[in-house]
Amino acid sequence: MNPESLVCADADTRVLSFYDANGIGAAGALDDLTRFAAALCEAPVALVTLLEEEYQHFLARTGFDGTGTRRDISFCTHAVTADEVMVVPDTLADPRFVDNPLVTGPTSVRFYAGAPMRASDGSVLGTVCVLDTRPRTGLTPLQHQGLMVLARAAMGRLDDRRIAREQGVVAAQSRRALEESDLRFRTLADTMPQMVWSTRADGFHDYYNARWYEFTGTPPGSTDGEGWSDVFHPDDRERSRTVWRHSLETGEPYEIEYRLKHFDGTYRWVLGRALAIRDDGGTITRWFGTCTDIHEQKLALEEREIISQELAHRIKNIFAVIAGLIQFTARNRPEFAPIATDLRQRITALGRAHDFVRPHSAQSRPSARQDSLAGLLADLFEPYQQGDGLRIVTEGDDMLIDDRSATPLALLFHELATNATKYGALSAQEGRVTVRIDQDGDDVTLCWTETGGPVVTEPASGMSGFGSQLIELSAVRQLGGTVTREWRPEGLDVMMRVPRSALSRRDG
């Protein structure tokens, strides 16, 4: 057949546009179906058609040279309205087609049979059809069924190609979005003042921002994997590896200070931090970290600590000098000796309290935490303990203290211990003292209980020695608490109740 006179002028362009838009591929992708349809129906022409508003395009063709026709003269316009195969045995005997240019013109179509191609949404896009130049009685049942099967196959193939095309578009969009996101991240990371790095879930370092390479002066890629440790100070490498391995094993945040080699050859202190990135199931997929240059701050802190330790040391020496002056004066004034001894001991207690809470170096720092009330009491009571047996035992809750509360606490408990040594439980070999600390809401209760000493009696009403006044001064005026005493035959019982906020600013 030669249908050139019936083909629309721009049909080639439009059909190729359809192929491209729907991802069908090059023309002829469905020609195997038309070849089979032609052979099955013993027809010289077989087509896979696509109907648009004004045109009919041939997506595949066998025995036909054109690429489409106008819709108003197409047989398939009628076929798409049918549920089954539409058969026209003789076009000259059918009023719909007797004057059709495809019948009266050079193509001389006398027989037509077309099966509609129905999409999944129910719409009909076109047909699989066969044509002949001679009239026929119709189709055999096998040919009829075959055309329906081929129409479904053609529609399925078009759907598959469309889906593949859409998936390809989505994949391409995802790749572009990922590339754009990666570009934005790298741009942001490179403008940050910190060094930024990232690792795989197993800890393999595979990304550093520009700031890292500027700081270290290393060639790009040279610190990937385990290469990062080469720019760490030798004394910090193993410690850093240990902390990093712990984070990898537990998923806990990574934080450590270490010295990093600068491009000028010196080592500078940096703060390294990293957090794990997890998926919806909680599995770690990546680590992101930063290194912040803290060298100047570190040096300033070290300098301040040295000055603070020197100042504290001088204050400690002042306590020792005052205690020495008191002792020296007592030698020349024997009548002053008892008072001098008490005063010297109180000053020594203040010195012990100051030494406990003052800034320390790693070598001089006490074993107990410096914000621990139990630790301070253990330090104050050490001179009163004998051998392996503890004569003063501390029980209950440990509380936070600071330098503000250390002085009145030291005076208070020193006075109680001194009095117990002179007149109470600690004056006897078997005497013992229990100090119990209990937190009660916003208050703290401190109970001093003596047992095993001589029988004690309540002093005469209105009589209060300097030691008792000192206890009142410390507990009531300085700590804002209350003091109650009970003189039991088996020993003195003192209960002090003070606000928790008076012991530490952190509880204020």
Coordinates of C-alpha atoms in Angstrom, one line a residue:
M1 CA 0.0 0.0 0.0
N2 CA 1.1 3.6 -0.7
P3 CA -0.8 5.9 1.7
E4 CA 1.5 9.0 1.3
S5 CA -1.3 11.2 0.1
L6 CA -3.3 10.5 3.3
V7 CA -0.5 11.0 5.8
C8 CA -0.5 14.3 7.7
A9 CA 2.4 16.6 6.9
D10 CA 3.9 16.6 10.3
A11 CA 3.0 13.0 11.3
D12 CA 6.7 11.9 11.4
T13 CA 7.6 14.6 13.8
R14 CA 4.6 14.1 16.1
V15 CA 5.0 10.3 16.3
L16 CA 8.7 10.6 17.1
S17 CA 7.7 13.1 19.8
F18 CA 5.3 10.6 21.2
Y19 CA 8.0 7.9 21.3
D20 CA 10.3 10.2 23.2
A21 CA 7.7 11.4 25.6
N22 CA 6.5 7.9 26.6
G23 CA 9.9 6.3 26.6
I24 CA 8.9 3.7 24.0
G25 CA 12.2 3.9 22.2
A26 CA 12.9 4.0 18.5
A27 CA 10.1 3.5 15.9
G28 CA 9.6 -0.2 15.2
A29 CA 9.7 -1.3 18.8
L30 CA 6.4 -3.0 18.4
D31 CA 6.9 -4.3 14.9
D32 CA 7.2 -7.9 16.1
L33 CA 3.5 -7.7 17.2
T34 CA 2.4 -6.3 13.8
R35 CA 4.3 -9.0 11.9
F36 CA 2.7 -11.7 14.0
A37 CA -0.8 -10.1 13.6
A38 CA -0.3 -10.0 9.9
A39 CA 0.8 -13.6 9.8
L40 CA -2.0 -14.7 12.2
C41 CA -4.8 -13.0 10.2
E42 CA -3.2 -13.7 6.8
A43 CA -3.4 -9.9 6.0
P44 CA -1.0 -7.8 4.1
V45 CA -1.1 -4.9 6.6
A46 CA -1.0 -4.8 10.4
L47 CA -0.7 -1.7 12.5
V48 CA -0.4 -0.6 16.2
T49 CA -2.2 2.7 16.2
L50 CA -2.4 5.6 18.7
L51 CA -5.3 8.0 18.5
E52 CA -4.9 11.7 19.4
E53 CA -7.5 14.5 19.1
E54 CA -6.8 15.1 15.4
Y55 CA -4.4 12.4 14.3
Q56 CA -3.8 8.7 14.3
H57 CA -0.2 7.6 14.7
F58 CA 1.2 4.3 13.7
L59 CA 3.5 3.1 16.5
A60 CA 4.3 -0.1 14.6
R61 CA 3.5 -1.2 11.1
T62 CA 3.9 -4.1 8.8
G63 CA 3.1 -3.8 5.0
F64 CA 2.4 0.0 5.3
D65 CA 4.8 2.9 4.5
G66 CA 3.1 5.8 6.3
T67 CA 3.4 6.9 9.9
G68 CA -0.2 8.1 10.4
T69 CA -3.4 9.5 9.1
R70 CA -6.0 12.1 10.0
R71 CA -8.3 10.8 12.7
D72 CA -11.5 11.8 10.9
I73 CA -10.8 9.2 8.2
S74 CA -9.4 6.4 10.5
F75 CA -11.2 3.1 11.0
C76 CA -9.7 2.9 14.5
T77 CA -11.8 5.8 15.6
H78 CA -14.8 3.5 15.4
A79 CA -12.9 0.4 16.7
V80 CA -11.9 2.1 20.1
T81 CA -15.6 2.4 21.0
A82 CA -16.1 -1.3 20.9
D83 CA -15.4 -3.8 23.6
E84 CA -14.3 -6.6 21.3
V85 CA -12.7 -6.8 17.9
M86 CA -14.4 -4.6 15.3
V87 CA -14.6 -6.3 11.9
V88 CA -15.6 -4.6 8.6
P89 CA -15.8 -7.5 6.1
D90 CA -16.3 -5.2 3.1
T91 CA -15.8 -1.4 3.4
L92 CA -17.8 -0.7 0.2
A93 CA -20.8 -2.4 1.8
D94 CA -20.5 -0.4 5.1
P95 CA -22.1 3.1 4.9
R96 CA -19.5 4.4 7.4
F97 CA -16.6 3.8 5.1
V98 CA -18.0 3.7 1.5
D99 CA -16.7 7.2 0.8
N100 CA -13.6 7.0 3.0
P101 CA -10.4 8.2 1.1
L102 CA -8.6 5.1 2.5
V103 CA -11.2 3.0 0.6
T104 CA -11.6 5.0 -2.5
G105 CA -8.0 6.2 -2.8
P106 CA -4.8 4.4 -3.7
T107 CA -4.7 2.4 -0.5
S108 CA -8.0 0.6 -1.5
V109 CA -8.7 -0.8 1.9
R110 CA -11.6 -3.3 1.6
F111 CA -11.3 -5.3 4.9
Y112 CA -10.6 -4.1 8.4
A113 CA -10.4 -5.8 11.8
G114 CA -9.2 -3.9 14.9
A115 CA -8.9 -4.8 18.7
P116 CA -8.9 -1.8 21.1
M117 CA -5.9 -1.3 23.4
R118 CA -7.3 -0.6 26.8
A119 CA -5.1 1.0 29.5
S120 CA -5.2 0.1 33.2
D121 CA -7.5 3.1 33.9
G122 CA -10.0 1.9 31.4
S123 CA -9.2 4.4 28.7
V124 CA -8.6 3.2 25.1
L125 CA -5.5 4.6 23.4
G126 CA -5.6 2.9 20.1
T127 CA -5.8 -0.5 18.4
V128 CA -4.0 -3.4 17.0
C129 CA -5.5 -3.9 13.5
V130 CA -5.1 -5.7 10.2
L131 CA -6.2 -4.5 6.8
D132 CA -6.6 -6.1 3.4
T133 CA -7.2 -4.9 -0.2
R134 CA -9.9 -7.5 -0.8
P135 CA -13.1 -8.1 1.1
R136 CA -13.3 -11.1 3.5
T137 CA -16.0 -12.9 5.4
G138 CA -14.4 -12.1 8.8
L139 CA -11.9 -13.6 11.2
T140 CA -11.7 -17.1 12.5
P141 CA -12.2 -17.6 16.3
L142 CA -8.4 -18.0 16.7
Q143 CA -7.7 -14.8 14.8
H144 CA -10.3 -13.0 16.8
Q145 CA -8.8 -14.1 20.1
G146 CA -5.3 -13.5 18.8
L147 CA -6.0 -9.9 18.0
M148 CA -7.3 -9.3 21.5
V149 CA -4.3 -10.9 23.0
L150 CA -2.0 -8.9 20.8
A151 CA -3.8 -5.7 21.8
R152 CA -3.3 -6.5 25.5
A153 CA 0.3 -7.3 24.9
A154 CA 0.9 -4.0 23.0
M155 CA -0.7 -2.1 25.8
G156 CA 1.3 -4.0 28.4
R157 CA 4.5 -3.3 26.5
L158 CA 3.7 0.4 26.3
D159 CA 2.9 0.5 30.1
D160 CA 6.1 -1.3 30.9
R161 CA 8.1 1.2 28.8
R162 CA 6.2 4.1 30.3
I163 CA 6.9 2.8 33.9
A164 CA 10.5 2.2 33.1
R165 CA 10.7 5.7 31.7
E166 CA 9.1 7.2 34.8
Q167 CA 11.4 5.2 37.0
G168 CA 14.4 6.4 35.1
V169 CA 13.2 9.9 35.4
V170 CA 12.7 9.5 39.2
A171 CA 16.1 7.9 39.5
A172 CA 17.7 10.7 37.5
Q173 CA 15.9 13.3 39.7
S174 CA 17.1 11.4 42.8
R175 CA 20.7 11.4 41.5
R176 CA 20.4 15.1 40.7
A177 CA 18.9 15.9 44.1
L178 CA 21.7 13.9 45.8
E179 CA 24.3 15.7 43.8
E180 CA 22.8 19.0 44.7
S181 CA 22.5 18.1 48.3
D182 CA 26.1 16.9 48.4
L183 CA 27.2 20.1 46.7
R184 CA 25.3 22.2 49.3
F185 CA 26.9 20.2 52.1
R186 CA 30.4 20.6 50.8
T187 CA 29.9 24.3 50.2
L188 CA 28.6 24.7 53.7
A189 CA 31.3 22.6 55.2
D190 CA 34.0 24.4 53.4
T191 CA 32.8 27.8 54.6
M192 CA 32.7 26.7 58.3
P193 CA 35.6 27.8 60.6
Q194 CA 35.8 24.3 62.0
M195 CA 37.4 21.3 60.4
V196 CA 34.6 18.9 59.3
W197 CA 35.1 15.2 58.7
S198 CA 32.9 12.2 58.0
T199 CA 33.3 8.4 58.2
R200 CA 31.5 5.3 57.2
A201 CA 29.6 3.3 59.8
D202 CA 32.8 1.3 60.4
G203 CA 34.8 4.4 61.2
F204 CA 36.7 4.6 57.9
H205 CA 37.4 8.3 57.3
D206 CA 36.4 9.2 53.7
Y207 CA 35.7 13.0 53.8
Y208 CA 37.4 16.1 55.1
N209 CA 36.5 19.7 54.3
A210 CA 38.8 22.3 52.9
R211 CA 39.5 23.7 56.3
W212 CA 41.1 20.4 57.4
Y213 CA 43.6 20.4 54.5
E214 CA 44.3 24.2 55.1
F215 CA 45.0 23.6 58.8
T216 CA 47.1 20.4 58.5
G217 CA 48.8 21.2 55.1
T218 CA 48.3 17.6 54.1
P219 CA 47.5 16.6 50.4
P220 CA 43.8 15.8 49.8
G221 CA 43.1 12.1 50.4
S222 CA 46.3 11.5 52.4
T223 CA 44.4 11.3 55.7
D224 CA 41.6 9.0 54.5
G225 CA 41.2 5.7 56.4
E226 CA 43.7 5.5 59.3
G227 CA 45.9 8.2 57.9
W228 CA 44.3 10.8 60.2
S229 CA 46.4 9.5 63.2
D230 CA 49.6 10.6 61.4
V231 CA 48.9 14.2 62.1
F232 CA 48.1 13.6 65.8
H233 CA 50.7 14.3 68.5
P234 CA 52.4 10.9 69.2
D235 CA 51.4 11.2 72.9
D236 CA 47.7 11.6 72.0
R237 CA 47.3 8.9 69.3
E238 CA 46.6 5.8 71.4
R239 CA 44.3 7.8 73.7
S240 CA 42.4 9.1 70.7
R241 CA 42.1 5.7 69.2
T242 CA 40.8 4.2 72.4
V243 CA 38.1 6.9 72.7
W244 CA 37.2 6.6 69.0
R245 CA 36.9 2.8 69.2
H246 CA 34.6 3.1 72.3
S247 CA 32.3 5.4 70.3
L248 CA 32.2 3.1 67.3
E249 CA 31.4 0.1 69.6
T250 CA 28.7 1.8 71.7
G251 CA 27.4 4.6 69.4
E252 CA 28.1 7.1 72.1
P253 CA 29.1 10.7 71.1
Y254 CA 32.8 11.1 70.5
E255 CA 34.5 14.0 72.4
I256 CA 38.2 14.5 73.1
E257 CA 40.9 17.1 73.3
Y258 CA 44.2 16.4 71.5
R259 CA 47.1 18.0 69.7
L260 CA 46.9 18.3 66.0
K261 CA 49.9 19.0 63.7
H262 CA 49.6 22.4 62.1
F263 CA 50.9 23.1 58.6
D264 CA 53.7 25.2 60.1
G265 CA 55.0 22.1 62.0
T266 CA 53.8 23.0 65.5
Y267 CA 51.1 21.1 67.4
R268 CA 47.9 22.9 68.4
W269 CA 45.2 21.8 70.8
V270 CA 41.8 21.0 69.1
L271 CA 38.5 19.7 70.4
G272 CA 37.2 16.7 68.4
R273 CA 33.5 15.9 68.5
A274 CA 31.4 13.5 66.4
L275 CA 27.8 12.1 66.4
A276 CA 26.4 9.0 64.8
I277 CA 23.8 9.3 62.0
R278 CA 21.2 6.5 62.3
D279 CA 18.6 5.1 59.9
D280 CA 14.9 4.6 60.8
G281 CA 15.8 1.2 62.4
G282 CA 18.5 2.8 64.6
T283 CA 21.4 1.4 62.7
I284 CA 24.4 3.7 62.4
T285 CA 25.0 4.6 58.8
R286 CA 27.6 7.4 59.1
W287 CA 29.6 9.6 61.6
F288 CA 29.9 13.3 61.2
G289 CA 32.5 15.2 63.2
T290 CA 34.3 18.5 63.7
C291 CA 37.6 19.6 65.0
T292 CA 37.7 23.1 66.7
D293 CA 41.0 24.9 67.3
I294 CA 41.1 25.6 71.0
H295 CA 44.8 26.3 71.3
E296 CA 44.6 29.8 72.6
Q297 CA 41.8 29.0 75.1
K298 CA 43.8 26.0 76.3
L299 CA 46.9 28.0 76.9
A300 CA 44.8 30.7 78.7
L301 CA 43.2 28.1 80.9
E302 CA 46.5 26.5 81.8
E303 CA 47.9 29.9 82.6
R304 CA 44.9 30.8 84.8
E305 CA 45.2 27.4 86.5
I306 CA 48.9 28.0 87.3
I307 CA 48.1 31.5 88.7
S308 CA 45.2 30.1 90.7
Q309 CA 47.3 27.3 92.1
E310 CA 50.0 29.7 93.0
L311 CA 47.5 32.0 94.8
A312 CA 46.0 29.0 96.6
H313 CA 49.5 27.9 97.7
R314 CA 50.2 31.3 99.1
I315 CA 46.9 31.4 101.0
K316 CA 47.8 28.0 102.4
N317 CA 51.2 29.3 103.5
I318 CA 49.4 32.2 105.2
F319 CA 47.4 29.7 107.3
A320 CA 50.6 28.0 108.2
V321 CA 52.3 31.3 109.1
I322 CA 49.4 32.4 111.3
A323 CA 49.4 29.0 113.1
G324 CA 53.1 29.3 113.6
L325 CA 52.8 32.8 115.0
I326 CA 50.2 31.6 117.5
Q327 CA 52.3 28.7 118.6
F328 CA 55.4 31.0 118.9
T329 CA 53.4 33.5 121.0
A330 CA 52.1 30.7 123.3
R331 CA 55.7 29.7 124.1
N332 CA 56.4 33.1 125.5
R333 CA 53.0 33.4 127.2
P334 CA 52.3 30.1 129.0
E335 CA 49.0 31.4 130.3
F336 CA 47.9 31.9 126.7
A337 CA 48.8 28.3 125.7
P338 CA 45.3 26.6 126.0
I339 CA 43.6 29.3 124.0
A340 CA 46.4 29.4 121.5
T341 CA 46.1 25.7 120.9
D342 CA 42.4 25.9 120.2
L343 CA 42.9 28.8 117.9
R344 CA 45.8 27.1 116.1
Q345 CA 43.7 24.0 115.6
R346 CA 40.8 26.0 114.2
I347 CA 43.1 27.8 111.8
T348 CA 44.5 24.4 110.8
A349 CA 41.0 23.2 110.1
L350 CA 40.3 26.2 107.9
G351 CA 43.5 25.5 106.1
R352 CA 42.5 21.9 105.5
A353 CA 39.1 23.0 104.1
H354 CA 40.8 25.6 101.8
D355 CA 43.3 23.0 100.6
F356 CA 40.5 20.6 99.8
V357 CA 38.4 22.9 97.6
R358 CA 41.2 25.0 96.1
P359 CA 42.4 24.5 92.5
H360 CA 44.8 21.6 92.2
S361 CA 47.1 20.2 89.6
A362 CA 46.7 16.6 88.5
Q363 CA 49.4 15.6 91.1
S364 CA 48.1 17.5 94.1
R365 CA 44.3 16.9 93.6
P366 CA 42.8 15.0 96.5
S367 CA 41.5 11.5 95.9
A368 CA 37.9 12.5 96.9
R369 CA 35.9 14.7 94.6
Q370 CA 36.4 18.3 95.5
D371 CA 32.7 19.0 95.5
S372 CA 31.9 16.1 97.9
L373 CA 30.8 16.8 101.5
A374 CA 31.8 13.3 102.5
G375 CA 35.2 13.8 101.0
L376 CA 35.7 17.1 103.0
L377 CA 34.6 15.4 106.2
A378 CA 36.9 12.5 105.6
D379 CA 39.8 15.0 105.2
L380 CA 38.8 16.9 108.3
F381 CA 38.4 13.8 110.5
E382 CA 41.6 12.2 109.4
P383 CA 43.6 13.5 112.5
Y384 CA 41.0 11.9 114.9
Q385 CA 41.1 8.4 113.4
Q386 CA 43.2 5.8 115.2
G387 CA 44.9 2.9 113.4
D388 CA 42.7 0.7 111.3
G389 CA 39.6 1.5 113.4
L390 CA 37.5 4.5 112.3
R391 CA 36.4 6.5 115.3
I392 CA 34.3 8.9 113.2
V393 CA 32.1 7.3 110.5
T394 CA 30.2 9.2 107.8
E395 CA 27.0 7.6 106.5
G396 CA 24.0 8.5 104.3
D397 CA 23.8 10.8 101.2
D398 CA 26.8 12.6 99.8
M399 CA 26.1 16.2 99.0
L400 CA 27.6 18.8 96.7
I401 CA 29.6 21.6 98.3
D402 CA 31.7 24.5 97.1
D403 CA 34.3 26.9 98.4
R404 CA 31.6 29.1 99.9
S405 CA 30.3 26.4 102.3
A406 CA 33.6 24.6 102.9
T407 CA 34.8 27.2 105.6
P408 CA 31.7 27.1 107.9
L409 CA 31.4 23.4 107.5
A410 CA 35.1 22.9 108.5
L411 CA 34.7 25.2 111.6
L412 CA 31.5 23.5 112.6
F413 CA 32.7 19.9 112.4
H414 CA 36.1 20.7 113.7
E415 CA 34.5 22.2 116.8
L416 CA 32.3 19.2 117.4
A417 CA 35.3 16.8 116.9
T418 CA 37.5 18.9 119.3
N419 CA 34.8 19.0 122.0
A420 CA 34.3 15.2 121.6
T421 CA 38.0 14.7 122.0
K422 CA 38.1 16.8 125.2
Y423 CA 34.8 16.0 126.9
G424 CA 32.8 13.5 124.8
A425 CA 33.0 10.1 123.0
L426 CA 36.4 10.6 121.5
S427 CA 37.9 11.1 125.0
A428 CA 37.4 7.4 125.7
Q429 CA 39.2 4.6 124.0
E430 CA 35.9 2.9 122.9
G431 CA 34.1 6.0 122.0
R432 CA 32.7 6.5 118.5
V433 CA 31.0 9.2 116.5
T434 CA 28.6 8.7 113.6
V435 CA 27.8 11.5 111.2
R436 CA 24.7 10.9 109.1
I437 CA 23.9 13.0 106.0
D438 CA 20.3 12.9 104.7
Q439 CA 18.7 14.9 101.9
D440 CA 15.1 16.0 102.8
G441 CA 13.6 17.9 99.9
D442 CA 15.3 21.3 99.7
D443 CA 17.1 20.8 103.0
V444 CA 19.9 18.7 104.3
T445 CA 20.0 17.1 107.7
L446 CA 23.4 16.6 109.4
C447 CA 23.3 14.4 112.5
W448 CA 26.3 14.1 114.9
T449 CA 25.8 11.2 117.3
E450 CA 28.4 10.2 120.0
T451 CA 28.4 6.8 121.7
G452 CA 30.8 4.9 124.1
G453 CA 32.1 8.0 125.9
P454 CA 31.6 9.3 129.4
V455 CA 28.2 10.2 130.6
V456 CA 27.3 13.7 129.6
T457 CA 24.9 16.1 131.1
E458 CA 23.3 19.2 129.8
P459 CA 25.1 22.4 130.8
A460 CA 23.5 24.9 133.1
S461 CA 20.9 27.1 131.4
G462 CA 22.3 30.2 129.8
M463 CA 25.9 28.9 129.7
S464 CA 27.4 28.8 126.3
G465 CA 31.1 28.5 125.5
F466 CA 33.0 30.0 122.6
G467 CA 32.9 26.6 120.8
S468 CA 29.1 26.5 121.0
Q469 CA 28.9 30.0 119.7
L470 CA 31.2 29.1 116.9
I471 CA 28.8 26.2 115.9
E472 CA 25.9 28.5 116.0
L473 CA 27.7 31.1 113.9
S474 CA 28.6 28.5 111.3
A475 CA 25.4 26.6 111.0
V476 CA 22.9 29.4 111.6
R477 CA 24.4 32.7 110.4
Q478 CA 26.6 31.4 107.6
L479 CA 24.7 28.4 106.3
G480 CA 21.2 29.7 107.2
G481 CA 20.2 26.6 109.2
T482 CA 19.1 25.5 112.6
V483 CA 20.9 23.5 115.4
T484 CA 19.4 21.4 118.1
R485 CA 21.3 19.4 120.8
E486 CA 20.3 16.5 122.9
W487 CA 22.5 15.5 125.9
R488 CA 21.8 11.8 126.2
P489 CA 23.6 9.8 128.9
E490 CA 25.3 7.7 126.2
G491 CA 26.6 10.7 124.4
L492 CA 25.8 14.1 122.7
D493 CA 23.4 14.2 119.7
V494 CA 23.5 17.3 117.5
M495 CA 21.1 17.8 114.6
M496 CA 21.7 20.5 112.1
R497 CA 19.3 21.3 109.3
V498 CA 20.6 23.6 106.4
P499 CA 19.2 24.5 103.0
R500 CA 20.8 22.4 100.2
S501 CA 21.4 25.6 98.2
A502 CA 23.7 26.9 101.1
L503 CA 26.1 24.0 100.4
S504 CA 26.6 24.5 96.7
R505 CA 25.7 27.2 94.2
R506 CA 24.7 24.5 91.7
D507 CA 21.8 23.6 94.0
G508 CA 20.7 27.2 94.3

